Amino acid sequence: METLQDWLTVYYATAYRTARLILRNPADAEEAVQDAFLRAWRFRSTLPQGGDVRPWLYRVVVNACCSKLRKEQSWRQRVDADDDALAHVPDPGRTPSQAAEDADALAAVLDALQRLPEHLRITVVLRYYSGLSEKEIATAISRRPGTVKSRLHEARARLAADPRLQALVLDEAEEA
Amino acid sequence: MVDELRLTDALRRTGDSFDVPEDAFERVLAQAGELRPSTRQPSRAETRAGRVRRLLAAAAGVAVLLGGVSVWDNRVTDKAENADMAVSGSGSRGDGSTGGSLLEGEAPVDAPVRPGTAPGRDTARIVRTGTASLEVDEGRFAATMAALTRLAGSADGYVSGSMSSETDDRPSGSVTLRVPGERFDQVVADVRGLGDVLALTVTAQDVTVEHTDLEARLRALQATRSQFVTLLSKATRVGEVLEVQTRINDIQVQIEQTQGKIRLLDSQTAYGSLKVEVYESGDALTQRPGDRSRLRRAWDESVDGFVGGVAWLVSVAGPVLLILIVGVGARFAYRLTRRRLV
C-alpha cells in the first residue's frame, strides 16, 4: 500500500470500532484513531519491510487509547451518551422484536466489556473483535504471549460471571 | 467459562454496529497534509547501538540541565532565606510571619533582584491579612458597613464577602475587604476611624521564597519540555516516540499546576485581606463590666454575700456538731460516775 488513503481504506473501520469497544465514547475513539494513524503514517519508515502492518498499527492504536483512558476522567460521565448507536443493529430479515432483543444483548455485552479492567478489555477486544493472534497481541501491547493467554483466560472467566451473558457461557457438558 | 466462538460472534456484532464517522478519512488526510513527512531512512552506518548512544547523550544533556537548574535554585533559596531573616528581625520565624507592618525602606540583604529594579520592598512578596472588631454607636451599623464598602473601592479594592445578622434588635455583621498590598496599612488606619476598635490583628507573611521556588521550578519544567520535544523529533521508532510523548504530557501537567500556584500567590500578594466585624454599642458582645448600674452591682454583691454566708455556716457546722457530741457525751459520763460513787 502506497498511500495513507490506502491505509485508511483497509484499516480505519476496524481500528475505529476497536477503539470504540475499548473507549466506548465515539469522540474519544475517533480522536485516538486519528492520532494513531497520523503517528503511524509519519513514522512508516520504521515499518518492517514485507511485514504485516496490523500488529504494528494496532500497537499505536492501543497506546493512543491507553493515553485517552489515563487522561479521561470524564469518560465515566459520558459512558452512556451514545448507546443510541446500538439501536442501529444490522438485522436483515429479522422482526422488530428480534431486533430489539439483539440490541439488548449487544448492550449487555458492551456493558460487561466496560466493566472489565482496562488491560483485560484491550486484550479481549484485540483477540475476539480485531482477530489478532496471541503473538500479534503480545506485540501490540508489549507483553509476552504467556501474559496475553492468562489475561484472555481471566477475562473470559469474569465475563462468564455476568448474569446477562449466560448465553455465551458453555455448560458443563459442552466444556467437557 | 465463556465460549470463545460465541464471544467472538457477540463482539463482532457489537463492534460492527458502530458506524464509522462520516468525513473521518478526510479529517485524517487533512491533518496528514500539515505534517512534515519523516522520510529519513537509517543509514548503513547507523546501528541500533548508535541510536542508543544518541538517546543516552540527549538524556545526559537533560540531566545536566536539570542539575544546573537545581543548583541555581538552591543558591536562590539560600539567598532568599538570608534576606528573609534580615527583614523580619526579632519576630517569630516559625513560618516567616511577623506582627505589624514591615520596616519601612529596609532592603533585604543579598536578596535576588530583578534587573532594572532597586532592591527593597518591590522584590519582597508579602501576604497581608488582618481582622478587626469595631464598635459603633447605636443605629450606625448600616452606615458603617456602607462606609467600609466605599473604603475598599476608594483604595482600588473590593469586598470579597459580607454577613450580617440581628439579635435582640441589635444588628451585627462582618465584611471582608481585599485591597492592594501597598494600600493595606492606610485602609487599616481608616477602619480605625470608623468606630471604637475592640480588637485588631494584622499579619504579614513573606512568601518571596515560595514564589521564587515556584518560578525556578516552572523554568526547569519548561526547559525539560523543550529538551523532550527536541528528543521527539529525533526519535525514529514508534516505541520511542510514544515514550517521549508520554513524558511530555506529564511535564505539561506539572507546568500547568505550577503556573496555577504562582497565579494564586500573585493574587494573594497583590491584594491583602482585612475582615472587619461591626457591632453596635449596647450589644451583649461589646458590654463591659463598668456599664452595669449601681443597684445592679449592689444586688449582685448581696447575693454573693448571702451565698458566701451560707457556705461559711456549712463549713463550721461540722466542727460545732462534733464539739457538741463530745460535750454531751462527757456530761453524761460524769453524771453516771457520780451516781455510782454516791
Coordinates of C-alpha atoms in Angstrom, one line a residue:
Chain A
M1 CA 0.0 0.0 0.0
E2 CA 1.5 3.3 -1.1
T3 CA -0.7 6.0 0.3
L4 CA -2.4 7.0 3.6
Q5 CA -5.7 6.7 1.8
D6 CA -5.0 3.0 1.2
W7 CA -4.2 2.5 4.9
L8 CA -7.4 4.3 5.8
T9 CA -9.5 2.3 3.4
V10 CA -8.2 -1.0 4.6
Y11 CA -7.7 -0.5 8.4
Y12 CA -9.6 2.5 9.6
A13 CA -13.0 1.0 10.1
T14 CA -11.7 -1.9 12.2
A15 CA -9.4 0.3 14.1
Y16 CA -12.2 2.8 14.9
R17 CA -14.5 0.0 16.1
T18 CA -11.7 -1.5 18.1
A19 CA -11.2 1.9 19.8
R20 CA -14.9 2.3 20.3
L21 CA -15.1 -1.1 22.1
I22 CA -12.1 0.0 24.3
L23 CA -13.2 3.6 25.0
R24 CA -16.9 3.4 24.2
N25 CA -17.2 7.2 23.6
P26 CA -17.2 7.8 19.8
A27 CA -15.5 11.2 20.0
D28 CA -12.6 9.8 22.1
A29 CA -12.3 6.8 19.8
E30 CA -12.2 8.9 16.7
E31 CA -9.6 11.2 18.2
A32 CA -7.4 8.3 19.4
V33 CA -7.6 6.5 16.0
Q34 CA -6.8 9.8 14.1
D35 CA -3.8 10.4 16.3
A36 CA -2.7 6.8 15.9
F37 CA -2.9 6.9 12.1
L38 CA -1.1 10.2 11.8
R39 CA 1.7 9.0 14.1
A40 CA 2.0 5.7 12.3
W41 CA 2.0 7.3 8.9
R42 CA 4.6 9.8 9.9
F43 CA 7.0 7.1 11.1
R44 CA 6.1 4.5 8.5
S45 CA 9.7 4.3 7.5
T46 CA 10.3 2.2 10.6
L47 CA 7.8 -0.4 9.5
P48 CA 9.5 -3.8 8.8
Q49 CA 9.6 -4.3 5.0
G50 CA 7.3 -7.0 3.9
G51 CA 5.9 -7.4 7.4
D52 CA 2.3 -7.3 8.5
V53 CA 1.3 -3.8 9.3
R54 CA -1.6 -4.8 11.5
P55 CA 0.2 -5.6 14.8
W56 CA 2.4 -2.5 14.4
L57 CA -0.6 -0.3 13.7
Y58 CA -2.7 -1.8 16.5
R59 CA 0.1 -1.1 18.9
V60 CA -0.1 2.6 18.0
V61 CA -3.9 2.5 18.3
V62 CA -3.8 0.7 21.7
N63 CA -1.3 3.2 23.0
A64 CA -3.4 6.1 21.8
C65 CA -6.4 4.5 23.6
C66 CA -4.4 4.0 26.8
S67 CA -3.4 7.6 26.8
K68 CA -7.0 8.6 26.4
L69 CA -8.1 6.3 29.3
R70 CA -5.4 7.8 31.5
K71 CA -6.4 11.3 30.8
E72 CA -10.1 10.9 30.6
Q73 CA -11.9 11.1 33.9
S74 CA -14.9 12.3 32.2
W75 CA -15.4 9.2 30.1
R76 CA -17.4 7.9 33.1
Q77 CA -19.8 10.8 32.7
R78 CA -20.2 10.2 29.1
V79 CA -20.2 6.5 29.1
D80 CA -24.0 6.2 28.3
A81 CA -24.1 9.2 25.9
D82 CA -24.1 7.2 22.7
D83 CA -25.9 4.0 23.4
D84 CA -28.3 5.0 20.5
A85 CA -25.5 3.6 18.3
L86 CA -26.6 0.2 19.4
A87 CA -30.1 0.9 18.0
H88 CA -28.6 0.5 14.6
V89 CA -28.2 -3.2 14.6
P90 CA -27.9 -4.7 11.1
D91 CA -30.7 -7.3 11.1
P92 CA -31.8 -8.1 7.6
G93 CA -34.8 -10.3 7.7
R94 CA -35.4 -10.1 11.4
T95 CA -38.6 -8.9 13.1
P96 CA -38.6 -5.7 15.2
S97 CA -38.9 -7.7 18.4
Q98 CA -35.9 -9.8 17.4
A99 CA -34.0 -6.7 16.5
A100 CA -34.9 -5.2 20.0
E101 CA -33.7 -8.4 21.7
D102 CA -30.5 -8.2 19.7
A103 CA -29.9 -4.6 20.8
D104 CA -30.4 -5.6 24.4
A105 CA -28.0 -8.5 24.1
L106 CA -25.4 -6.3 22.5
A107 CA -25.8 -3.6 25.1
A108 CA -25.2 -6.3 27.7
V109 CA -22.0 -7.3 26.0
L110 CA -20.9 -3.7 25.8
D111 CA -21.7 -3.1 29.5
A112 CA -19.8 -6.2 30.6
L113 CA -16.9 -5.2 28.5
Q114 CA -16.7 -1.8 30.0
R115 CA -16.7 -3.3 33.5
L116 CA -13.6 -5.3 32.7
P117 CA -10.3 -3.7 33.9
E118 CA -8.6 -1.8 31.1
H119 CA -5.8 -4.3 30.5
L120 CA -8.3 -7.2 30.2
R121 CA -10.7 -5.2 28.0
I122 CA -8.0 -4.3 25.5
T123 CA -6.8 -7.9 25.2
V124 CA -10.3 -9.3 24.7
V125 CA -11.1 -6.7 22.0
L126 CA -7.9 -7.3 20.1
R127 CA -8.4 -11.1 20.2
Y128 CA -12.2 -11.5 19.7
Y129 CA -13.0 -8.5 17.6
S130 CA -9.9 -7.4 15.8
G131 CA -8.9 -11.0 15.2
L132 CA -5.2 -10.7 16.2
S133 CA -3.4 -13.8 17.3
E134 CA -1.9 -14.1 20.7
K135 CA 1.6 -13.4 19.3
E136 CA 0.3 -10.3 17.5
I137 CA -1.5 -9.1 20.6
A138 CA 1.7 -9.5 22.5
T139 CA 3.4 -7.3 20.0
A140 CA 0.6 -4.7 20.2
I141 CA 0.6 -4.4 24.0
S142 CA 4.4 -5.1 24.5
R143 CA 3.8 -8.1 26.7
R144 CA 4.8 -11.8 26.5
P145 CA 2.4 -14.2 24.8
G146 CA 2.0 -16.1 28.1
T147 CA 0.7 -12.9 29.7
V148 CA -1.8 -12.5 26.8
K149 CA -3.0 -16.0 27.3
S150 CA -3.6 -15.6 31.0
R151 CA -5.3 -12.3 30.5
L152 CA -7.7 -13.8 28.0
H153 CA -8.5 -16.7 30.4
E154 CA -9.2 -14.3 33.3
A155 CA -11.3 -12.0 31.1
R156 CA -13.5 -14.9 29.9
A157 CA -13.9 -16.1 33.5
R158 CA -15.0 -12.7 34.6
L159 CA -17.5 -12.3 31.7
A160 CA -18.9 -15.7 32.5
A161 CA -19.8 -14.4 36.0
D162 CA -22.0 -11.7 34.4
P163 CA -25.7 -13.0 34.7
R164 CA -26.6 -11.2 31.5
L165 CA -24.0 -13.1 29.4
Q166 CA -25.2 -16.6 30.2
A167 CA -26.0 -17.2 26.6
L168 CA -22.3 -17.0 25.9
V169 CA -21.3 -19.5 28.7
L170 CA -20.5 -23.1 27.9
D171 CA -22.5 -25.5 30.0
E172 CA -20.6 -28.3 31.8
A173 CA -21.3 -30.9 29.1
E174 CA -20.0 -28.6 26.4
E175 CA -16.9 -27.8 28.4
A176 CA -16.2 -31.4 28.9
Chain B
M1 CA -16.3 -20.2 31.1
V2 CA -17.4 -18.0 28.2
D3 CA -17.2 -19.8 24.8
E4 CA -14.7 -18.2 22.5
L5 CA -16.8 -18.6 19.4
R6 CA -19.9 -17.1 21.0
L7 CA -17.8 -14.3 22.4
T8 CA -16.3 -13.6 19.0
D9 CA -19.7 -13.5 17.4
A10 CA -21.1 -11.2 20.1
L11 CA -18.2 -8.8 19.9
R12 CA -18.2 -8.8 16.1
R13 CA -21.9 -7.9 16.0
T14 CA -21.4 -5.3 18.7
G15 CA -18.4 -3.7 17.1
D16 CA -19.9 -3.8 13.6
S17 CA -22.9 -2.0 14.8
F18 CA -20.8 1.2 15.3
D19 CA -20.9 3.4 12.3
V20 CA -17.6 4.9 11.1
P21 CA -17.9 8.7 11.4
E22 CA -18.5 10.5 8.1
D23 CA -15.6 12.5 6.8
A24 CA -13.3 10.7 9.2
F25 CA -10.9 9.9 6.3
E26 CA -11.0 13.5 5.1
R27 CA -10.1 14.7 8.6
V28 CA -7.1 12.4 8.9
L29 CA -5.9 13.2 5.4
A30 CA -6.3 17.0 6.0
Q31 CA -4.2 16.7 9.2
A32 CA -1.6 14.5 7.5
G33 CA -1.2 17.2 4.8
E34 CA 0.1 19.5 7.5
L35 CA 2.6 17.0 8.8
R36 CA 6.2 17.2 7.8
P37 CA 6.9 13.8 6.5
S38 CA 9.6 11.9 8.2
T39 CA 11.4 10.4 5.2
R40 CA 14.7 9.9 7.0
Q41 CA 16.0 6.4 6.4
P42 CA 18.5 4.8 8.7
S43 CA 21.9 4.8 7.0
R44 CA 24.1 1.8 6.9
A45 CA 26.5 3.5 9.4
E46 CA 23.7 3.9 11.9
T47 CA 23.3 0.8 14.0
R48 CA 21.0 0.2 16.9
A49 CA 23.9 0.9 19.3
G50 CA 24.3 4.2 17.6
R51 CA 20.7 5.2 18.2
V52 CA 21.0 4.2 21.8
R53 CA 24.2 6.2 22.2
R54 CA 22.4 9.3 20.8
L55 CA 19.5 8.9 23.1
L56 CA 21.8 8.4 26.1
A57 CA 23.7 11.6 25.2
A58 CA 20.5 13.5 24.9
A59 CA 19.3 12.2 28.3
A60 CA 22.6 13.1 29.8
G61 CA 22.2 16.6 28.5
V62 CA 18.8 16.9 30.1
A63 CA 20.2 15.6 33.4
V64 CA 22.9 18.2 33.3
L65 CA 20.4 20.9 32.6
L66 CA 18.2 19.8 35.4
G67 CA 21.2 19.5 37.8
G68 CA 22.3 23.0 36.9
V69 CA 18.9 24.5 37.5
S70 CA 18.6 22.7 40.8
V71 CA 22.0 24.1 42.0
W72 CA 21.0 27.6 40.9
D73 CA 17.6 27.1 42.6
N74 CA 19.3 26.1 45.8
R75 CA 21.5 29.2 45.7
V76 CA 18.5 31.4 45.2
T77 CA 16.7 29.7 48.0
D78 CA 19.6 30.2 50.4
K79 CA 19.9 33.9 49.4
A80 CA 16.2 34.5 49.8
E81 CA 16.2 32.8 53.2
N82 CA 19.1 35.1 54.3
A83 CA 17.1 38.1 53.0
D84 CA 14.0 36.9 54.9
M85 CA 15.9 36.7 58.2
A86 CA 17.4 40.2 57.7
V87 CA 13.9 41.7 57.0
S88 CA 12.0 40.0 59.8
G89 CA 14.4 40.9 62.6
S90 CA 13.5 39.7 66.0
G91 CA 10.0 38.5 65.1
S92 CA 8.8 34.9 65.2
R93 CA 10.4 32.9 62.4
G94 CA 8.2 29.8 62.6
D95 CA 6.6 30.5 59.2
G96 CA 8.0 33.9 58.2
S97 CA 5.1 35.7 59.8
T98 CA 5.6 38.9 61.7
G99 CA 3.1 41.1 63.6
G100 CA 2.6 44.6 62.4
S101 CA 4.0 46.4 59.4
L102 CA 7.3 45.7 57.7
L103 CA 10.1 48.1 58.5
E104 CA 9.9 50.9 56.0
G105 CA 12.6 51.2 53.4
E106 CA 14.8 48.4 54.7
A107 CA 16.4 46.4 51.9
P108 CA 16.8 42.7 52.3
V109 CA 20.5 41.6 52.4
D110 CA 21.6 39.7 49.3
A111 CA 18.0 39.3 48.1
P112 CA 17.5 38.3 44.5
V113 CA 17.0 41.5 42.5
R114 CA 15.3 41.6 39.1
P115 CA 17.3 43.5 36.6
G116 CA 16.3 47.1 36.4
T117 CA 14.6 47.2 39.8
A118 CA 16.0 48.6 43.0
P119 CA 16.2 46.2 46.0
G120 CA 13.7 46.7 48.7
R121 CA 10.0 46.1 49.3
D122 CA 9.5 45.8 45.5
T123 CA 11.2 42.4 45.4
A124 CA 9.5 41.0 48.5
R125 CA 6.2 39.3 48.2
I126 CA 4.1 39.7 51.3
V127 CA 0.6 38.3 52.0
R128 CA -1.2 40.8 54.2
T129 CA -4.1 39.7 56.3
G130 CA -6.0 41.2 59.3
T131 CA -9.1 41.1 61.5
A132 CA -10.7 44.0 63.3
S133 CA -13.6 44.2 65.7
L134 CA -15.3 47.6 65.6
E135 CA -18.0 49.1 68.0
V136 CA -20.1 51.8 66.6
D137 CA -22.9 54.0 68.1
E138 CA -26.4 52.6 68.2
G139 CA -28.1 53.0 64.9
R140 CA -24.8 53.3 63.0
F141 CA -24.4 49.7 61.8
A142 CA -25.7 50.1 58.3
A143 CA -23.8 53.3 57.7
T144 CA -20.6 51.8 58.9
M145 CA -21.0 48.8 56.7
A146 CA -21.6 51.1 53.7
A147 CA -18.6 53.2 54.7
L148 CA -16.4 50.1 54.7
T149 CA -17.6 49.2 51.3
R150 CA -16.7 52.7 50.0
L151 CA -13.4 52.5 51.7
A152 CA -12.5 49.3 49.8
G153 CA -13.5 50.9 46.5
S154 CA -11.6 54.1 47.2
A155 CA -8.4 52.0 47.8
D156 CA -8.9 50.3 44.4
G157 CA -10.0 47.2 46.3
Y158 CA -13.3 45.3 46.6
V159 CA -15.5 43.5 49.1
S160 CA -15.0 39.7 48.8
G161 CA -17.6 38.7 51.4
S162 CA -20.1 40.1 53.9
M163 CA -22.5 38.8 56.5
S164 CA -25.0 40.5 58.9
S165 CA -27.5 39.3 61.5
E166 CA -29.8 40.8 64.1
T167 CA -30.1 39.6 67.7
D168 CA -32.4 41.4 70.2
D169 CA -33.0 44.2 67.7
R170 CA -29.2 44.8 67.6
P171 CA -27.6 44.3 64.2
S172 CA -24.0 42.9 63.8
G173 CA -22.0 41.6 60.9
S174 CA -18.7 41.4 59.2
V175 CA -17.3 42.4 55.8
T176 CA -14.1 41.2 54.2
L177 CA -12.1 43.8 52.2
R178 CA -9.5 42.9 49.6
V179 CA -7.2 45.9 49.0
P180 CA -3.9 46.3 47.2
G181 CA -1.0 45.4 49.4
E182 CA 0.5 48.9 49.3
R183 CA -2.7 50.5 50.5
F184 CA -3.3 47.9 53.3
D185 CA -1.9 49.9 56.1
Q186 CA -3.8 53.0 55.1
V187 CA -7.1 51.1 55.0
V188 CA -6.4 49.7 58.5
A189 CA -5.9 53.2 59.7
D190 CA -9.1 54.4 58.0
V191 CA -11.1 51.5 59.6
R192 CA -9.9 52.6 63.0
G193 CA -11.5 55.9 62.4
L194 CA -15.0 54.4 61.8
G195 CA -15.6 53.4 65.4
D196 CA -14.1 52.1 68.7
V197 CA -11.6 49.3 68.0
L198 CA -12.3 46.4 70.3
A199 CA -9.6 44.1 68.8
L200 CA -7.2 44.4 65.9
T201 CA -4.8 41.8 64.5
V202 CA -2.6 42.4 61.4
T203 CA -0.2 39.9 60.0
A204 CA 2.4 40.0 57.2
Q205 CA 3.7 36.7 55.7
D206 CA 6.7 36.8 53.4
V207 CA 6.2 34.3 50.6
T208 CA 9.0 35.5 48.4
V209 CA 11.0 32.3 48.9
E210 CA 8.0 30.1 47.9
H211 CA 7.3 32.3 44.9
T212 CA 10.9 32.2 43.7
D213 CA 11.0 28.5 44.2
L214 CA 7.9 28.0 42.1
E215 CA 9.3 30.3 39.3
A216 CA 12.5 28.3 39.3
R217 CA 10.6 25.1 39.1
L218 CA 8.5 26.4 36.2
R219 CA 11.6 27.4 34.3
A220 CA 13.1 24.0 34.8
L221 CA 10.0 22.2 33.7
Q222 CA 9.7 24.3 30.6
A223 CA 13.4 23.7 29.8
T224 CA 12.9 20.0 30.3
R225 CA 9.8 20.0 28.0
S226 CA 11.9 21.8 25.3
Q227 CA 14.5 19.1 25.6
F228 CA 12.0 16.3 25.2
V229 CA 10.4 18.0 22.2
T230 CA 13.8 18.0 20.6
L231 CA 14.2 14.3 21.5
L232 CA 10.8 13.6 19.9
S233 CA 12.0 15.0 16.6
K234 CA 15.0 12.7 16.7
A235 CA 13.1 9.5 17.8
T236 CA 12.7 7.1 14.9
R237 CA 11.0 4.1 16.5
V238 CA 7.3 4.1 17.4
G239 CA 8.0 2.9 20.9
E240 CA 10.5 5.8 21.5
V241 CA 8.0 8.3 20.1
L242 CA 5.2 7.1 22.4
E243 CA 7.5 7.1 25.4
V244 CA 8.8 10.6 24.8
Q245 CA 5.3 11.9 24.1
T246 CA 4.0 10.4 27.4
R247 CA 6.8 12.2 29.3
I248 CA 6.0 15.5 27.5
N249 CA 2.3 15.2 28.5
D250 CA 3.3 14.5 32.2
I251 CA 5.6 17.5 32.2
Q252 CA 2.9 19.7 30.7
V253 CA 0.6 18.8 33.6
Q254 CA 3.2 19.8 36.1
I255 CA 3.8 23.1 34.2
E256 CA 0.2 24.0 34.4
Q257 CA -0.1 23.1 38.1
T258 CA 3.0 25.2 38.9
Q259 CA 1.6 28.1 36.9
G260 CA -1.7 27.8 38.9
K261 CA 0.2 28.0 42.2
I262 CA 2.1 31.1 41.0
R263 CA -1.1 32.8 40.0
L264 CA -2.6 32.1 43.4
L265 CA 0.3 33.5 45.2
D266 CA 0.3 36.6 42.9
S267 CA -3.4 37.1 43.8
Q268 CA -2.8 36.8 47.5
T269 CA 0.2 39.2 47.5
A270 CA -1.4 41.7 45.2
Y271 CA -4.4 42.1 47.5
G272 CA -4.4 42.0 51.3
S273 CA -7.4 40.7 53.1
L274 CA -9.0 42.5 56.1
K275 CA -12.0 41.1 57.9
V276 CA -13.9 43.8 59.9
E277 CA -16.6 42.8 62.4
V278 CA -19.0 45.5 63.4
Y279 CA -21.2 45.7 66.5
E280 CA -23.4 48.5 67.8
S281 CA -22.8 49.7 71.4
G282 CA -25.0 48.0 74.0
D283 CA -24.7 44.7 72.2
A284 CA -24.0 41.9 74.7
L285 CA -20.8 41.2 72.9
T286 CA -19.4 44.7 73.5
Q287 CA -20.7 45.2 77.1
R288 CA -18.0 45.8 79.7
P289 CA -18.5 45.3 83.5
G290 CA -18.3 49.0 84.2
D291 CA -21.5 49.6 82.3
R292 CA -23.8 47.9 84.9
S293 CA -25.9 50.2 87.2
R294 CA -25.0 50.6 90.9
L295 CA -28.2 49.0 92.0
R296 CA -27.5 46.0 89.9
R297 CA -24.0 45.8 91.4
A298 CA -25.3 46.1 94.9
W299 CA -27.8 43.3 94.3
D300 CA -25.1 41.1 92.8
E301 CA -22.9 41.7 95.8
S302 CA -25.8 41.0 98.2
V303 CA -26.4 37.7 96.5
D304 CA -22.8 36.9 96.6
G305 CA -22.7 37.7 100.3
F306 CA -25.7 35.5 101.1
V307 CA -24.3 32.6 99.3
G308 CA -20.9 33.1 101.0
G309 CA -22.5 33.2 104.4
V310 CA -24.4 30.0 103.9
A311 CA -21.2 28.4 102.7
W312 CA -19.4 29.6 105.9
L313 CA -22.1 28.1 108.1
V314 CA -22.0 24.8 106.4
S315 CA -18.3 24.8 106.7
V316 CA -18.4 25.4 110.5
A317 CA -21.3 23.1 111.2
G318 CA -19.2 20.0 111.1
P319 CA -16.7 21.0 113.8
V320 CA -19.5 22.5 116.0
L321 CA -21.5 19.3 115.8
L322 CA -18.5 17.3 116.8
I323 CA -17.9 19.5 119.8
L324 CA -21.5 19.2 120.9
I325 CA -21.4 15.4 120.6
V326 CA -18.2 15.2 122.7
G327 CA -19.6 17.7 125.3
V328 CA -22.9 15.8 125.7
G329 CA -21.0 12.5 126.0
A330 CA -18.7 13.8 128.6
R331 CA -21.5 15.3 130.7
F332 CA -23.4 12.0 130.6
A333 CA -20.3 10.1 131.6
Y334 CA -19.7 12.4 134.6
R335 CA -23.3 12.1 135.9
L336 CA -23.1 8.3 135.7
T337 CA -19.8 8.2 137.6
R338 CA -21.2 10.5 140.4
R339 CA -24.3 8.3 140.9
R340 CA -22.1 5.2 141.4
L341 CA -19.9 6.9 144.0
V342 CA -23.0 8.1 145.9

